[in-house]
Tab-separated table of C-alpha atoms in Angstrom:
chain	number	residue	atom	x	y	z
A	1	MET	CA	4.931	-44.989	16.387
A	2	THR	CA	2.578	-42.562	18.889
A	3	SER	CA	-1.057	-42.612	18.446
A	4	LEU	CA	-2.862	-39.404	18.969
A	5	ASP	CA	-6.515	-39.587	19.791
A	6	ALA	CA	-8.774	-37.236	21.565
A	7	ARG	CA	-12.303	-36.132	22.059
A	8	LEU	CA	-13.247	-32.317	22.607
A	9	LYS	CA	-16.495	-30.906	23.962
A	10	ILE	CA	-17.628	-27.834	24.009
A	11	ASP	CA	-20.591	-26.534	26.318
A	12	PHE	CA	-22.055	-23.422	24.224
A	13	PHE	CA	-24.958	-21.136	25.615
A	14	CYS	CA	-26.971	-19.017	22.602
A	15	PRO	CA	-27.574	-15.341	24.486
A	16	SER	CA	-31.312	-15.501	23.079
A	17	SER	CA	-33.436	-17.625	21.357
A	18	THR	CA	-33.365	-15.615	18.283
A	19	SER	CA	-29.740	-15.090	17.230
A	20	ASN	CA	-28.146	-17.069	14.673
A	21	PHE	CA	-24.758	-17.208	16.460
A	22	CYS	CA	-23.544	-19.205	19.443
A	23	GLN	CA	-21.019	-17.572	21.682
A	24	ILE	CA	-18.444	-20.127	21.659
A	25	PRO	CA	-15.271	-20.193	24.242
A	26	ALA	CA	-12.143	-19.587	22.657
A	27	CYS	CA	-9.724	-23.205	22.472
A	28	THR	CA	-5.765	-23.453	22.785
A	29	ILE	CA	-4.903	-25.597	20.401
A	30	LEU	CA	-0.642	-26.549	20.761
A	31	ARG	CA	1.750	-26.032	18.599
A	32	PHE	CA	3.930	-28.803	17.387
A	33	GLU	CA	7.707	-28.388	16.798
A	34	PRO	CA	9.974	-30.765	14.311
A	35	PRO	CA	10.916	-33.266	14.006
A	36	ARG	CA	7.863	-33.670	11.566
A	37	LEU	CA	4.407	-31.863	11.939
A	38	PRO	CA	1.950	-34.924	11.682
A	39	SER	CA	-0.032	-33.948	8.265
A	40	ALA	CA	-3.522	-35.282	10.161
A	41	VAL	CA	-2.998	-33.035	12.902
A	42	SER	CA	-4.741	-29.478	11.672
A	43	ILE	CA	-8.164	-28.392	11.948
A	44	CYS	CA	-9.104	-30.464	8.896
A	45	ALA	CA	-8.812	-33.238	11.174
A	46	PHE	CA	-11.578	-32.022	13.022
A	47	HIS	CA	-15.595	-32.390	12.100
A	48	PHE	CA	-18.503	-31.982	13.831
A	49	LEU	CA	-20.559	-34.468	15.105
A	50	SER	CA	-23.092	-32.811	16.615
A	51	ILE	CA	-24.460	-29.188	16.872
A	52	ILE	CA	-27.244	-28.330	18.176
A	53	PRO	CA	-29.597	-25.500	15.920
A	54	ALA	CA	-29.983	-21.595	17.153
A	55	SER	CA	-33.168	-22.268	18.196
A	56	SER	CA	-32.247	-23.960	21.353
A	57	ASN	CA	-30.280	-22.104	24.071
A	58	THR	CA	-27.820	-24.522	25.738
A	59	GLY	CA	-26.128	-27.427	23.668
A	60	GLN	CA	-22.696	-28.645	23.055
A	61	LEU	CA	-20.297	-29.431	20.353
A	62	THR	CA	-17.987	-32.483	19.768
A	63	PHE	CA	-15.026	-32.758	18.226
A	64	ASP	CA	-13.051	-35.705	16.975
A	65	CYS	CA	-9.122	-35.483	15.991
A	66	SER	CA	-7.016	-38.502	15.742
A	67	SER	CA	-3.425	-39.169	14.180
A	68	THR	CA	-0.759	-41.859	14.063
A	69	LEU	CA	2.587	-40.420	13.988
A	70	ASP	CA	6.201	-41.597	13.179
A	71	THR	CA	8.179	-39.464	16.190
A	72	PRO	CA	6.770	-37.978	19.456
A	73	ILE	CA	5.106	-35.026	19.084
A	74	ARG	CA	5.510	-32.175	21.825
A	75	PRO	CA	4.141	-28.750	22.723
A	76	SER	CA	6.713	-25.732	21.763
A	77	LYS	CA	6.468	-22.380	24.501
A	78	MET	CA	4.965	-20.146	22.479
A	79	SER	CA	5.848	-16.335	23.284
A	80	ALA	CA	5.285	-13.128	21.608
A	81	PRO	CA	7.297	-11.954	18.983
A	82	THR	CA	10.532	-10.186	20.361
A	83	GLY	CA	9.723	-6.257	19.950
A	84	ASN	CA	6.271	-6.159	20.518
A	85	PRO	CA	5.328	-7.564	23.412
A	86	TYR	CA	1.249	-7.125	23.137
A	87	ALA	CA	1.481	-9.284	20.205
A	88	ARG	CA	-1.178	-11.842	20.071
A	89	ILE	CA	0.420	-15.275	20.263
A	90	ASP	CA	0.558	-17.619	17.178
A	91	ASP	CA	-1.848	-20.696	16.777
A	92	LEU	CA	-1.825	-23.566	14.091
A	93	LEU	CA	-4.948	-21.481	12.183
A	94	SER	CA	-3.212	-17.951	11.822
A	95	ASN	CA	-2.757	-16.710	8.551
A	96	VAL	CA	-2.030	-13.294	9.817
A	97	ARG	CA	1.727	-14.300	8.491
A	98	ASN	CA	0.484	-16.080	5.541
A	99	PHE	CA	-2.325	-14.285	3.665
A	100	LYS	CA	-3.378	-13.279	-0.237
A	101	ILE	CA	-5.076	-10.374	-1.547
A	102	ILE	CA	-7.723	-10.808	-4.094
A	103	GLU	CA	-7.511	-6.829	-5.185
A	104	SER	CA	-11.042	-5.315	-6.314
A	105	THR	CA	-10.688	-2.060	-7.362
A	106	LEU	CA	-11.785	-3.050	-10.690
A	107	ARG	CA	-14.877	-4.716	-9.929
A	108	GLU	CA	-15.943	-3.281	-6.588
A	109	GLY	CA	-14.008	-0.208	-6.815
A	110	GLU	CA	-15.980	0.403	-10.153
A	111	GLN	CA	-19.181	0.609	-8.025
A	112	PHE	CA	-18.107	3.504	-6.208
A	113	ALA	CA	-20.079	6.516	-6.900
A	114	ASN	CA	-17.617	8.653	-8.715
A	115	SER	CA	-15.962	5.737	-10.884
A	116	HIS	CA	-15.884	5.726	-14.554
A	117	TYR	CA	-13.119	3.950	-15.736
A	118	SER	CA	-11.745	3.931	-19.321
A	119	THR	CA	-9.873	1.048	-20.827
A	120	GLU	CA	-6.526	3.164	-20.358
A	121	THR	CA	-7.202	3.585	-16.891
A	122	LYS	CA	-8.417	-0.092	-15.846
A	123	ILE	CA	-4.809	-0.978	-18.003
A	124	LYS	CA	-3.277	1.226	-16.026
A	125	ILE	CA	-4.292	0.497	-12.640
A	126	ALA	CA	-4.352	-3.187	-13.186
A	127	THR	CA	-0.700	-2.945	-14.284
A	128	MET	CA	0.226	-1.132	-10.627
A	129	LEU	CA	-1.437	-3.560	-9.011
A	130	ASP	CA	0.331	-6.074	-10.304
A	131	GLN	CA	3.525	-4.144	-9.929
A	132	PHE	CA	2.534	-3.965	-6.177
A	133	GLY	CA	2.138	-7.446	-5.752
A	134	VAL	CA	-1.386	-8.428	-5.223
A	135	ASP	CA	-2.327	-12.137	-5.889
A	136	TYR	CA	-5.820	-11.736	-7.914
A	137	LEU	CA	-7.474	-8.764	-9.721
A	138	GLU	CA	-11.207	-8.984	-9.407
A	139	LEU	CA	-12.883	-6.914	-12.702
A	140	THR	CA	-16.048	-6.635	-13.049
A	141	ASN	CA	-18.959	-8.875	-14.297
A	142	PRO	CA	-18.602	-9.004	-18.131
A	143	CYS	CA	-22.158	-9.143	-18.927
A	144	SER	CA	-22.523	-5.203	-16.960
A	145	SER	CA	-21.730	-3.684	-20.318
A	146	PRO	CA	-20.321	-4.559	-23.790
A	147	GLN	CA	-17.621	-2.275	-23.142
A	148	SER	CA	-16.905	-4.352	-19.224
A	149	ARG	CA	-16.550	-7.364	-21.361
A	150	ALA	CA	-14.017	-6.050	-23.808
A	151	ASP	CA	-11.923	-4.717	-21.047
A	152	LEU	CA	-12.055	-7.714	-19.294
A	153	GLU	CA	-10.520	-9.305	-22.700
A	154	THR	CA	-8.191	-7.063	-22.746
A	155	ILE	CA	-6.647	-7.336	-19.310
A	156	CYS	CA	-6.464	-10.796	-19.272
A	157	LYS	CA	-4.503	-10.460	-22.429
A	158	LEU	CA	-1.863	-8.125	-20.310
A	159	GLY	CA	0.264	-11.124	-19.383
A	160	LEU	CA	0.257	-10.465	-15.752
A	161	LYS	CA	1.246	-12.339	-12.767
A	162	ALA	CA	-1.501	-12.028	-10.744
A	163	LYS	CA	-4.463	-14.077	-11.911
A	164	ILE	CA	-7.596	-12.340	-13.225
A	165	LEU	CA	-11.346	-13.419	-11.900
A	166	THR	CA	-14.604	-11.917	-12.572
A	167	HIS	CA	-17.347	-11.711	-10.662
A	168	THR	CA	-20.282	-13.788	-11.782
A	169	ARG	CA	-21.945	-14.693	-14.952
A	170	CYS	CA	-19.262	-17.821	-15.576
A	171	THR	CA	-19.525	-18.954	-19.037
A	172	ILE	CA	-18.869	-15.439	-20.365
A	173	GLY	CA	-16.539	-15.166	-18.009
A	174	CYS	CA	-14.297	-18.273	-19.195
A	175	ASP	CA	-14.561	-17.317	-22.487
A	176	ALA	CA	-12.846	-14.043	-21.801
A	177	GLY	CA	-10.158	-16.383	-20.551
A	178	VAL	CA	-10.137	-15.343	-16.891
A	179	ASP	CA	-8.183	-17.732	-14.476
A	180	GLY	CA	-11.157	-18.304	-11.963
A	181	VAL	CA	-14.956	-16.955	-11.322
A	182	ASP	CA	-16.135	-15.421	-8.058
A	183	VAL	CA	-19.452	-16.691	-7.785
A	184	VAL	CA	-22.311	-15.779	-5.196
A	185	ILE	CA	-25.550	-16.056	-3.792
A	186	GLY	CA	-27.270	-14.305	-1.108
A	187	THR	CA	-28.219	-16.614	1.824
A	188	SER	CA	-29.873	-14.516	4.212
A	189	GLN	CA	-33.738	-13.906	4.399
A	190	PHE	CA	-33.487	-10.457	3.507
A	191	LEU	CA	-31.992	-11.694	0.048
A	192	ARG	CA	-33.729	-14.823	-0.744
A	193	GLU	CA	-37.002	-12.820	-0.223
A	194	HIS	CA	-36.567	-9.589	-1.627
A	195	SER	CA	-33.882	-10.404	-4.142
A	196	LEU	CA	-34.079	-14.384	-5.234
A	197	GLY	CA	-37.930	-14.826	-5.286
A	198	GLY	CA	-38.325	-16.569	-1.914
A	199	LYS	CA	-35.723	-19.605	-3.361
A	200	ASP	CA	-34.913	-21.907	-0.320
A	201	MET	CA	-31.372	-23.415	0.643
A	202	VAL	CA	-32.206	-26.767	-1.332
A	203	ALA	CA	-32.765	-24.650	-4.147
A	204	ILE	CA	-30.082	-22.438	-3.758
A	205	THR	CA	-27.112	-24.958	-3.166
A	206	LYS	CA	-28.315	-27.084	-5.974
A	207	GLN	CA	-28.075	-24.437	-8.002
A	208	ALA	CA	-24.573	-23.498	-6.772
A	209	LEU	CA	-23.374	-27.082	-7.471
A	210	GLU	CA	-24.540	-26.881	-10.867
A	211	VAL	CA	-22.528	-23.906	-11.488
A	212	ILE	CA	-19.319	-25.078	-9.706
A	213	GLU	CA	-19.214	-28.308	-11.720
A	214	TYR	CA	-19.686	-26.087	-14.692
A	215	ILE	CA	-16.834	-23.586	-14.168
A	216	LYS	CA	-14.336	-26.481	-13.201
A	217	SER	CA	-15.111	-28.312	-16.290
A	218	ARG	CA	-13.716	-25.197	-17.784
A	219	GLY	CA	-10.708	-25.414	-15.960
A	220	CYS	CA	-11.017	-22.370	-14.060
A	221	GLU	CA	-10.327	-21.344	-10.193
A	222	VAL	CA	-13.705	-21.271	-8.378
A	223	ARG	CA	-14.919	-19.564	-5.465
A	224	PHE	CA	-18.368	-19.659	-3.931
A	225	SER	CA	-19.422	-16.906	-1.430
A	226	THR	CA	-22.309	-16.679	0.202
A	227	GLU	CA	-23.978	-12.651	0.268
A	228	ASP	CA	-24.860	-10.984	3.525
A	229	SER	CA	-23.279	-13.799	5.192
A	230	PHE	CA	-23.885	-12.322	8.706
A	231	ARG	CA	-27.435	-11.900	8.889
A	232	SER	CA	-27.866	-15.595	7.598
A	233	ASP	CA	-28.670	-18.405	9.818
A	234	LEU	CA	-25.731	-20.282	10.650
A	235	VAL	CA	-26.923	-23.962	9.970
A	236	ASP	CA	-27.948	-22.768	6.206
A	237	LEU	CA	-24.264	-21.307	6.132
A	238	LEU	CA	-22.568	-24.171	7.333
A	239	SER	CA	-24.512	-26.471	4.978
A	240	ILE	CA	-24.078	-24.716	1.889
A	241	TYR	CA	-20.400	-24.038	2.664
A	242	LYS	CA	-19.744	-28.152	3.303
A	243	ALA	CA	-21.597	-28.757	0.648
A	244	VAL	CA	-19.596	-26.773	-2.490
A	245	SER	CA	-16.651	-27.540	-0.642
A	246	GLN	CA	-17.200	-31.304	-0.942
A	247	ALA	CA	-17.850	-30.118	-4.665
A	248	GLY	CA	-13.847	-29.167	-4.744
A	249	VAL	CA	-14.004	-25.438	-4.938
A	250	ASP	CA	-11.344	-23.730	-4.151
A	251	ARG	CA	-12.424	-21.002	-1.877
A	252	VAL	CA	-15.258	-20.201	0.202
A	253	GLY	CA	-16.287	-16.762	0.687
A	254	ILE	CA	-17.937	-15.403	3.624
A	255	ALA	CA	-19.185	-11.659	2.853
A	256	ASP	CA	-20.586	-8.865	5.550
A	257	THR	CA	-22.475	-7.292	2.318
A	258	VAL	CA	-23.703	-4.491	4.955
A	259	GLY	CA	-21.067	-3.863	7.179
A	260	CYS	CA	-22.829	-5.149	10.407
A	261	ALA	CA	-20.111	-7.317	11.785
A	262	SER	CA	-18.136	-6.599	14.813
A	263	PRO	CA	-14.720	-8.793	14.855
A	264	ARG	CA	-15.534	-11.160	17.223
A	265	GLN	CA	-18.316	-12.061	15.332
A	266	VAL	CA	-16.121	-12.411	11.863
A	267	TYR	CA	-13.669	-14.453	14.521
A	268	ASP	CA	-16.006	-16.679	15.925
A	269	LEU	CA	-17.830	-17.548	12.299
A	270	VAL	CA	-14.436	-18.166	10.417
A	271	ARG	CA	-13.032	-19.845	13.118
A	272	THR	CA	-16.254	-22.453	12.913
A	273	LEU	CA	-16.158	-22.313	8.975
A	274	ARG	CA	-12.314	-23.493	9.254
A	275	GLY	CA	-13.812	-26.415	10.581
A	276	CYS	CA	-16.119	-27.502	8.367
A	277	VAL	CA	-14.465	-27.103	4.790
A	278	SER	CA	-11.042	-28.239	3.909
A	279	CYS	CA	-10.767	-25.409	1.216
A	280	ASP	CA	-9.298	-21.659	1.695
A	281	ILE	CA	-11.358	-19.040	2.451
A	282	GLU	CA	-11.888	-15.653	1.551
A	283	VAL	CA	-13.689	-12.726	3.136
A	284	HIS	CA	-14.917	-9.285	2.125
A	285	PHE	CA	-15.628	-6.674	3.979
A	286	HIS	CA	-18.332	-3.463	3.764
A	287	ASP	CA	-16.634	-0.160	5.813
A	288	ASP	CA	-20.311	1.071	6.923
A	289	THR	CA	-19.471	0.788	10.290
A	290	GLY	CA	-15.871	1.141	10.604
A	291	CYS	CA	-14.698	-2.334	11.264
A	292	ALA	CA	-13.349	-3.294	7.421
A	293	VAL	CA	-9.834	-3.600	8.538
A	294	ALA	CA	-10.324	-5.226	12.138
A	295	ASN	CA	-12.832	-7.680	10.660
A	296	ALA	CA	-10.398	-8.724	7.870
A	297	PHE	CA	-7.480	-9.131	10.558
A	298	SER	CA	-9.462	-10.736	12.922
A	299	ALA	CA	-10.498	-13.571	9.938
A	300	LEU	CA	-7.024	-13.697	9.152
A	301	GLU	CA	-6.307	-14.914	12.957
A	302	ALA	CA	-9.189	-17.054	12.528
A	303	GLY	CA	-8.076	-19.164	9.668
A	304	ALA	CA	-8.888	-16.944	6.804
A	305	THR	CA	-6.306	-17.073	3.440
A	306	HIS	CA	-7.769	-14.519	1.280
A	307	VAL	CA	-9.127	-10.728	1.555
A	308	ASP	CA	-10.492	-9.194	-0.546
A	309	THR	CA	-9.240	-5.411	-0.861
A	310	SER	CA	-9.443	-1.953	-3.398
A	311	VAL	CA	-7.762	1.091	-3.359
A	312	LEU	CA	-8.550	3.667	-0.805
A	313	GLY	CA	-11.150	1.235	0.258
A	314	ILE	CA	-13.391	2.521	-2.648
A	315	GLY	CA	-16.839	0.326	-3.674
A	316	GLU	CA	-20.651	0.580	-2.954
A	317	ARG	CA	-21.444	2.891	-0.249
A	318	ASN	CA	-18.417	3.319	2.097
A	319	GLY	CA	-16.675	0.909	-0.033
A	320	ILE	CA	-14.735	-2.351	1.625
A	321	THR	CA	-11.292	-3.065	3.048
A	322	PRO	CA	-8.285	-0.378	1.824
A	323	LEU	CA	-5.430	-2.101	0.475
A	324	GLY	CA	-2.761	0.485	2.367
A	325	ALA	CA	-5.018	0.233	5.299
A	326	LEU	CA	-4.592	-3.782	5.234
A	327	MET	CA	-1.112	-3.363	4.572
A	328	ALA	CA	-0.653	-0.910	7.737
A	329	ARG	CA	-2.494	-3.375	9.746
A	330	MET	CA	-0.471	-6.044	8.496
A	331	MET	CA	3.639	-4.714	9.279
A	332	PRO	CA	3.264	-4.923	12.871
A	333	SER	CA	2.229	-8.448	13.083
A	334	SER	CA	3.863	-10.030	9.580
A	335	ARG	CA	6.688	-7.439	9.016
A	336	ASP	CA	8.763	-9.261	7.285
A	337	TYR	CA	6.437	-11.601	5.024
A	338	VAL	CA	4.652	-8.526	3.884
A	339	LEU	CA	8.171	-6.957	3.121
A	340	SER	CA	9.173	-9.670	0.622
A	341	LYS	CA	5.811	-10.143	-1.083
A	342	TYR	CA	4.741	-6.763	-1.853
A	343	ASN	CA	6.252	-3.640	-3.000
A	344	LEU	CA	5.324	-0.917	-0.384
A	345	LYS	CA	6.525	1.986	-1.818
A	346	MET	CA	3.723	1.789	-4.642
A	347	ILE	CA	1.330	2.261	-2.384
A	348	LYS	CA	1.298	6.286	-2.236
A	349	SER	CA	1.389	6.552	-6.318
A	350	ILE	CA	-1.443	3.988	-6.434
A	351	GLU	CA	-3.678	5.744	-4.293
A	352	ASP	CA	-2.774	9.154	-6.137
A	353	PHE	CA	-3.351	7.971	-9.349
A	354	VAL	CA	-6.732	6.603	-8.221
A	355	ALA	CA	-7.907	9.382	-5.776
A	356	GLU	CA	-7.541	11.812	-9.118
A	357	GLU	CA	-9.153	9.325	-11.837
A	358	VAL	CA	-12.524	9.289	-9.175
A	359	GLU	CA	-12.022	12.806	-8.328
A	360	ILE	CA	-11.445	12.335	-4.522
A	361	ASN	CA	-8.490	13.598	-1.783
A	362	THR	CA	-7.160	11.165	0.119
A	363	PRO	CA	-8.141	11.447	3.746
A	364	PHE	CA	-5.913	13.310	6.191
A	365	ASN	CA	-5.905	10.221	8.500
A	366	ASN	CA	-5.639	7.454	6.175
A	367	PRO	CA	-3.051	4.973	6.929
A	368	ILE	CA	0.595	5.667	5.708
A	369	THR	CA	-0.410	8.284	3.021
A	370	GLY	CA	-2.147	10.753	4.873
A	371	PHE	CA	-0.403	13.815	4.815
A	372	CYS	CA	0.193	13.748	8.842
A	373	ALA	CA	0.681	9.992	8.836
A	374	PHE	CA	4.332	10.782	10.136
A	375	THR	CA	4.405	14.115	11.388
A	376	HIS	CA	4.741	14.445	15.696
A	377	LYS	CA	3.954	17.911	17.180
A	378	ALA	CA	3.857	17.442	20.930
A	379	GLY	CA	7.018	18.418	22.157
A	380	ILE	CA	7.412	15.136	24.687
A	381	HIS	CA	6.856	13.275	21.349
A	382	ALA	CA	8.994	15.343	19.554
A	383	LYS	CA	11.623	14.746	21.717
A	384	ALA	CA	11.195	10.815	22.083
A	385	ILE	CA	11.149	10.508	17.993
A	386	LEU	CA	14.540	12.360	17.739
A	387	ASN	CA	15.658	9.929	20.285
A	388	SER	CA	14.157	6.552	18.933
A	389	PRO	CA	11.415	6.713	16.354
A	390	SER	CA	9.836	3.488	17.251
A	391	THR	CA	8.853	5.218	20.619
A	392	TYR	CA	5.651	6.752	18.831
A	393	GLU	CA	5.573	5.253	15.694
A	394	ILE	CA	4.660	1.160	14.848
A	395	LEU	CA	5.425	1.793	11.512
A	396	LYS	CA	8.259	3.429	9.940
A	397	PRO	CA	7.951	5.765	7.110
A	398	GLU	CA	11.023	4.580	4.875
A	399	ASP	CA	9.575	1.396	4.010
A	400	PHE	CA	7.166	3.235	2.307
A	401	GLY	CA	9.401	5.707	1.045
A	402	LEU	CA	8.011	8.403	2.864
A	403	THR	CA	9.369	10.870	5.260
A	404	ARG	CA	9.365	11.465	8.886
A	405	TYR	CA	8.405	15.115	9.762
A	406	VAL	CA	8.496	16.840	13.425
A	407	HIS	CA	6.395	19.922	13.783
A	408	PHE	CA	8.656	23.051	14.940
A	409	THR	CA	6.152	26.240	14.210
A	410	SER	CA	3.779	25.616	17.182
A	411	ARG	CA	2.744	26.851	20.643
A	412	LEU	CA	3.148	22.970	21.723
A	413	THR	CA	7.141	22.818	20.293
A	414	GLY	CA	9.588	21.669	22.930
A	415	TRP	CA	13.067	22.939	22.975
A	416	ASN	CA	14.517	19.384	21.579
A	417	VAL	CA	13.121	20.149	18.451
A	418	ILE	CA	14.364	23.770	18.032
A	419	LYS	CA	18.043	22.749	18.979
A	420	SER	CA	17.304	19.760	16.044
A	421	ARG	CA	15.990	22.352	13.870
A	422	ILE	CA	19.008	24.860	14.647
A	423	SER	CA	21.466	21.809	13.890
A	424	GLN	CA	20.172	21.449	10.746
A	425	LEU	CA	20.649	25.400	9.815
A	426	GLY	CA	23.920	24.442	10.956
A	427	LEU	CA	23.772	27.132	13.557
A	428	ILE	CA	25.181	26.765	17.191
A	429	MET	CA	23.338	27.956	20.458
A	430	THR	CA	23.992	27.026	23.695
A	431	ASP	CA	21.177	24.799	25.471
A	432	ASP	CA	20.199	27.939	27.397
A	433	GLN	CA	20.377	30.112	24.008
A	434	ILE	CA	18.120	27.559	22.575
A	435	LYS	CA	15.403	27.576	25.345
A	436	GLU	CA	15.409	31.439	24.714
A	437	VAL	CA	14.520	31.391	20.657
A	438	THR	CA	12.166	28.117	21.681
A	439	ALA	CA	10.298	30.585	23.704
A	440	LYS	CA	10.155	33.167	21.299
A	441	ILE	CA	8.669	30.744	19.048
A	442	LYS	CA	5.873	29.739	21.173
A	443	ALA	CA	5.093	33.184	21.640
A	444	MET	CA	4.385	34.281	18.329
A	445	ALA	CA	2.692	31.027	17.712
A	446	ASP	CA	0.275	32.107	20.518
A	447	ILE	CA	-0.304	34.776	18.142
A	448	ARG	CA	-0.908	33.375	14.778
A	449	PRO	CA	0.248	29.990	12.701
A	450	LEU	CA	3.827	30.001	11.701
A	451	ALA	CA	5.113	28.410	8.924
A	452	ILE	CA	8.213	26.465	8.574
A	453	ASP	CA	9.732	29.973	7.403
A	454	ASP	CA	8.616	31.964	9.990
A	455	ALA	CA	10.183	30.011	12.768
A	456	ASP	CA	13.579	29.615	10.451
A	457	SER	CA	13.280	33.465	10.676
A	458	ILE	CA	13.099	34.053	14.150
A	459	ILE	CA	16.246	31.630	15.174
A	460	ARG	CA	18.327	33.381	12.590
A	461	SER	CA	17.166	36.550	13.656
A	462	PHE	CA	18.296	35.325	17.329
A	463	HIS	CA	21.475	34.323	16.575
A	464	LEU	CA	21.919	37.104	14.644
A	465	GLU	CA	21.503	39.502	18.083
A	466	LEU	CA	23.241	37.073	19.817
A	467	ASN	CA	27.099	37.613	17.352
A	468	ASN	CA	26.055	40.980	17.288
A	469	GLY	CA	25.818	41.316	21.472
A	470	GLU	CA	29.155	38.851	21.492
A	471	GLY	CA	31.037	41.054	19.155
A	472	GLN	CA	29.685	44.213	20.933
A	473	LYS	CA	30.838	42.866	24.449
A	474	GLY	CA	34.086	41.798	22.989
A	475	GLN	CA	34.768	45.324	21.997
A	476	SER	CA	34.245	46.780	24.893
A	477	GLU	CA	36.080	44.273	26.854
A	478	GLN	CA	39.315	45.352	24.301
A	479	ASN	CA	38.836	48.956	25.113
A	480	GLY	CA	38.810	48.548	29.051
A	481	GLN	CA	42.037	46.493	28.416
A	482	ASN	CA	43.623	49.394	26.115
A	483	ALA	CA	42.279	52.204	28.646
A	484	GLN	CA	44.522	49.720	31.529
A	485	ASN	CA	47.427	50.071	29.080
A	486	GLY	CA	47.224	53.841	28.668
A	487	GLN	CA	45.835	52.951	25.161
A	488	VAL	CA	42.491	55.463	23.496
A	489	GLU	CA	40.476	53.870	20.610
A	490	ALA	CA	41.417	57.093	17.446
């Protein structure tokens, strides 16, 4: 038997006395290899012995960890995954290769300015997302309207593999047959003052525990989330999260309601929360400052387990983490997991359908499905792509049922891509001839934009001229030979 006991003390410093968050140095956690991973050696074994309130500029956090092992433990050699030497080294807490998606197109997405889903549209979206492989579908509060309640009941009866969640209003949601209820309460000073009538954290915690107890009595999953988490007091957050975790919630949620958080802030808060609760952690990020995807990834690295998404990111204001963009971010880090779980070739059809329903265009720079996502133009890029696509692509278009394009009709075109196009057209030229026709294409592209047919026409005309020239040259040589032999052309 091997006994492991450790105490870790970390000094921290708060940048200012008004800061709610403390800058805590990152800790390196050893990975343990077989014969057996000791169950007690996990973040759940760590607990706060003391925490200095954020009103103090300095302080110390103390963690205890102890375990009894049947076999010795040994640190493994930790290295980046092969194929990407810059990939972040894993640790025991990261869920980058083991995460779940809570798809909120039918809840958050319905709050998008242009959204007005019919029942048929909701059924279609729910069915497509279920076939794609999402773990949960979150639907609008059934109290929003009679139709919202009827649609919730209809989708609950579809027999989908994904679990159905509703956002608050637990009694009606449970009556509709949902698998779980998402409870959310504002905890920032802004919301407590202007939305909750000045409730203090004691009252909020009491109300949360009562609701959680009721939902659990109905046999439904329950997630408790604070609203505006990143503008809430850290001590308040940890206090209420610890209370609801002990009450038996399935997940606690962190919500960046106004999109103010940075990836570093997200990592620090999720990592801290991971040490306070034993349940799963769900994250919800708005995209007001363009960080929703990066924040979701950072949260998974820190130990979050569930990410809220919507198709094309539609939602209140600038929306939330887009489903397709999250898949693009996760593929380089967890390719095997993503491919085994999600039907990536459905992304384009799902996005096209939702875009049409809410009357928007797919952005040109949308990850995966933007019209030029897999199009290469610069000559140096094109040459490398033709030799090995991985030189300038981190994602493979074939994984998503899409096609790679190499642009060959601009002034930036290199002769290697023209060589490839000539081969596709079934023509034969020498390298010098290819370089000559490339110069013709570039010269024309300096004058006006060229279509594919324009470039092909230049190539074919040049090839025809070459053949005619070779024919005339051959005839002249034959006439000269005939003259030497005493023959003349009639």
